[in-house]
Amino acid sequence: MNLTASQIWLIAFGAVYVATTSFWARQCALREGAARRYLSATGELPAWIVALALAALSLSTWVTLGLPDEIARVGLPGAALALSTIVMALVGVLTFKRQWQVGRRFGARSQAQLLAFYYRSRGFAWLSTGVGVLFAVAFTAVQLGVLGRLMAELSGGGIAAEPATWLIALMTFSYVIVGGLYAAGALGALQCVLLAVGVVGLTLAATYLSGGFATLNVAMNKLALVPANAHLFRISGVVRFVSGADDVTGWTSALVLSTGFALAGIQASPMATQLLLAARDDRGIAAGQTWVLAGFFGGLCAFGLALIGAWGLVATSNFAVGDLLLKFGGSSPWFVAAIYIGLVAAFQALAATSAVTAAHALVRDIFVPDFMPDLDPPTVTLLGRVCVGVLTLASVLLATRAPAAAVSLGALALPFAAQLFPPLLGLCWLRWISPPAALVGAITGVATVALTDNFGIALMNFVGLHLPWGRWPWTIHSAGWGLAANAAAALVIAAITQSRRANQRSDVLRSFFANVASTRAVQRGLKSTAWAATLAWLFLGTGPGLLFGNFAFGDSGGAFSAWLLGVPPLWGWCLLAWGLGVILVWFIAYKLELATPSSVEIDPAEKGPAARLKTVGLRIDHVQALLWALSGAGALITGLAWIFGH
Amino acid sequence: METDQFVERGIAVFSNWGMFGSVAVGFVMEGIQREVYELSLIGVAAIVIGFLGHLVINAYFGRSFSRGEAGLGLATLGSMTLLFTVAWLTSGLTKTSVWTGLTLIAALIVTGAIFLATRFGLKGAFSQFHGRGARGGPR
């Protein structure tokens, strides 16, 4: 069998990469007590590693491959999605420090434990677990499928898409099963660096293929001069009252803002909290969110990925990154292989953390407390490993056997995770959010997301209920609809259940935060400025103010000389908004001290969410209740489909 | 905690070489393939910067090169020199390839020698190649 140069380089780089991940996973497993702490590495990872791993998790291949494709498909309005890195960082600086502090004080090892502890509600454990499993199975399946197909194309058909998908899944599984969360986090830092190098390489390649940055912009200008292409270079209004976003060409600012909220959902996901709680201290939060995520990766997205997308737009490519790599396949196969491994690394940063987080949630946050509280630690670890295997298998089967279902389900993961942001805000800041308000709000948000996205619409069609709207009604992403419903439900229920606030541990946390806070009077004076600046940035950067980007730096449909910055005006606006966004995140993180490390030492409390319940054996009553609930739901759906469906 | 430190330093070292190493390999390969010596020079510079980055990481963690790292570095340098010499003598390497190879080997030897001389002194430099723990001795 004669191997092509592309295949040889892919095998060579792949082998080095697998050897690296396997070696470090083994080293992580050799640590003292590593087997016992396989599922959670609470307080063990250094801050710099967590900062990098969180950045890699936030972007993964979803943004790296998706953003250029979106720009190539819908034009420069897609570049505004790069600003979602600023929204992600804002979520991070608002909640990460306090989540870490509460976790350290009360010994929480996961988001499920954190929320269930604060709200005294097991509902949050189930909700958080559900979101975690969705990420581990469906969200990773989508990326797995894309990477499998890309490998098949890059290898010139030397390896088919399906075996390639299995191979990538195996590469991930081989180190996660050995090293657990510590390895996933530690290698996340390395994967973050590889991702950054890959994006820089892709940007240089796109610039080279375009004949230079100026030539690319001239080519875009030629496109912009055609009136039919106006929507590719302009935001098409604030909102369009259509049944679904697919019914119109061109993006509205409402779609940009709500999609930004969806992408920022990763910061409110169980994986982000799990990694955060694994940090040894809180020194890396401010730097990680400000300089790594908003600054470095925000810049890479706003300039680099947008440039790759612009190349795709000019080249009328449907898969910008893939086509770019294929063009280099003949002349620089080593480059293609190296970039591909960078993309696999970005995928693994998400997949590995998702798998362990979901396994932790299923075993430690659901099975142990609700079904078998006296399970011994070695069995817990064993069950966790089994769960990692099952979740990986489910993901790869979904990717290879049901790719359409994977896309439909995977699209729900980020908007679902965004619905956990209000409960996290309640934990960190808003004491008036009562447990019923937070839980009902989140469930309402999740249901609304499902009903305004493809999956829910298809499900409703299946049971015979034809919804009068399509995907993302009024050009608002399902995450936006979900958050609106979530906030509305939470506000109403919080207003009528104020007496239930005693259920949550608001007083405990209030006094705890008062003890560890170091906000001086001068910082308090800056609060109103900061919130005003945040609202102004959201309005101008990702909200209706994006319309100014259509003309602020020249006429988007005019001659090249009319583009004042030498780039499409909307892109120039996005770059400006990114710069201002970094300053905003820095201001909130450092000047307002919302993400800077606390100077007070936090001592662990004696009783926390990880404390064991005193029950022996399997809780048969809980198992029966679960089976009845599942059977009831299944019977209801089947019955509805049988009566009304077709 | 010893293992934790070992893992953390190792991840930092691999991240460093993941970044500068891939840049170096890329530019050297492209320089040779496209016959552009300047591109190769960027690659060589990236290797030197990667080496300096490794030194910074060593300083941060208060460790020196481990026996494995030193062995890997020397073995790579040795095999690279051998391959380059054989290729130069037996086949007609292009001018850019010859200059790239010579620059790379010279840069690595000079950087390594300067490091050893400044760190241990001319006399003590050679004694560093033995008697150290596999995971890198303290400084």
PDB file of C-alpha atoms in Angstrom, chain A residues 235-242 245 248 250-256 258 472-477 481 543-544 547:
ATOM      1  CA  ILE A 235     -26.677  43.860   9.509  1.00  0.00           C
ATOM      2  CA  SER A 236     -30.212  43.484   8.126  1.00  0.00           C
ATOM      3  CA  GLY A 237     -32.053  45.416  10.814  1.00  0.00           C
ATOM      4  CA  VAL A 238     -32.678  44.890  14.508  1.00  0.00           C
ATOM      5  CA  VAL A 239     -35.234  42.103  14.282  1.00  0.00           C
ATOM      6  CA  ARG A 240     -37.404  40.552  11.561  1.00  0.00           C
ATOM      7  CA  PHE A 241     -40.860  39.316  12.488  1.00  0.00           C
ATOM      8  CA  VAL A 242     -40.702  36.096  10.512  1.00  0.00           C
ATOM      9  CA  ALA A 245     -34.533  32.760  10.957  1.00  0.00           C
ATOM     10  CA  VAL A 248     -34.783  35.390   5.582  1.00  0.00           C
ATOM     11  CA  GLY A 250     -29.074  38.264   6.174  1.00  0.00           C
ATOM     12  CA  TRP A 251     -28.548  38.425   9.901  1.00  0.00           C
ATOM     13  CA  THR A 252     -30.244  40.823  12.296  1.00  0.00           C
ATOM     14  CA  SER A 253     -28.652  42.256  15.429  1.00  0.00           C
ATOM     15  CA  ALA A 254     -31.145  40.263  17.515  1.00  0.00           C
ATOM     16  CA  LEU A 255     -29.788  37.073  15.967  1.00  0.00           C
ATOM     17  CA  VAL A 256     -26.201  38.129  16.665  1.00  0.00           C
ATOM     18  CA  SER A 258     -28.979  35.876  21.032  1.00  0.00           C
ATOM     19  CA  TRP A 472     -35.423  30.742  15.866  1.00  0.00           C
ATOM     20  CA  PRO A 473     -38.652  32.766  15.402  1.00  0.00           C
ATOM     21  CA  TRP A 474     -38.306  36.525  14.786  1.00  0.00           C
ATOM     22  CA  THR A 475     -34.619  35.932  14.016  1.00  0.00           C
ATOM     23  CA  ILE A 476     -33.927  35.364  17.711  1.00  0.00           C
ATOM     24  CA  HIS A 477     -31.810  32.323  18.606  1.00  0.00           C
ATOM     25  CA  TRP A 481     -36.057  32.906  23.749  1.00  0.00           C
ATOM     26  CA  GLY A 543     -26.997  44.459  20.139  1.00  0.00           C
ATOM     27  CA  PRO A 544     -28.985  46.878  17.973  1.00  0.00           C
ATOM     28  CA  LEU A 547     -26.395  48.748  12.808  1.00  0.00           C
TER      29      LEU A 547
END
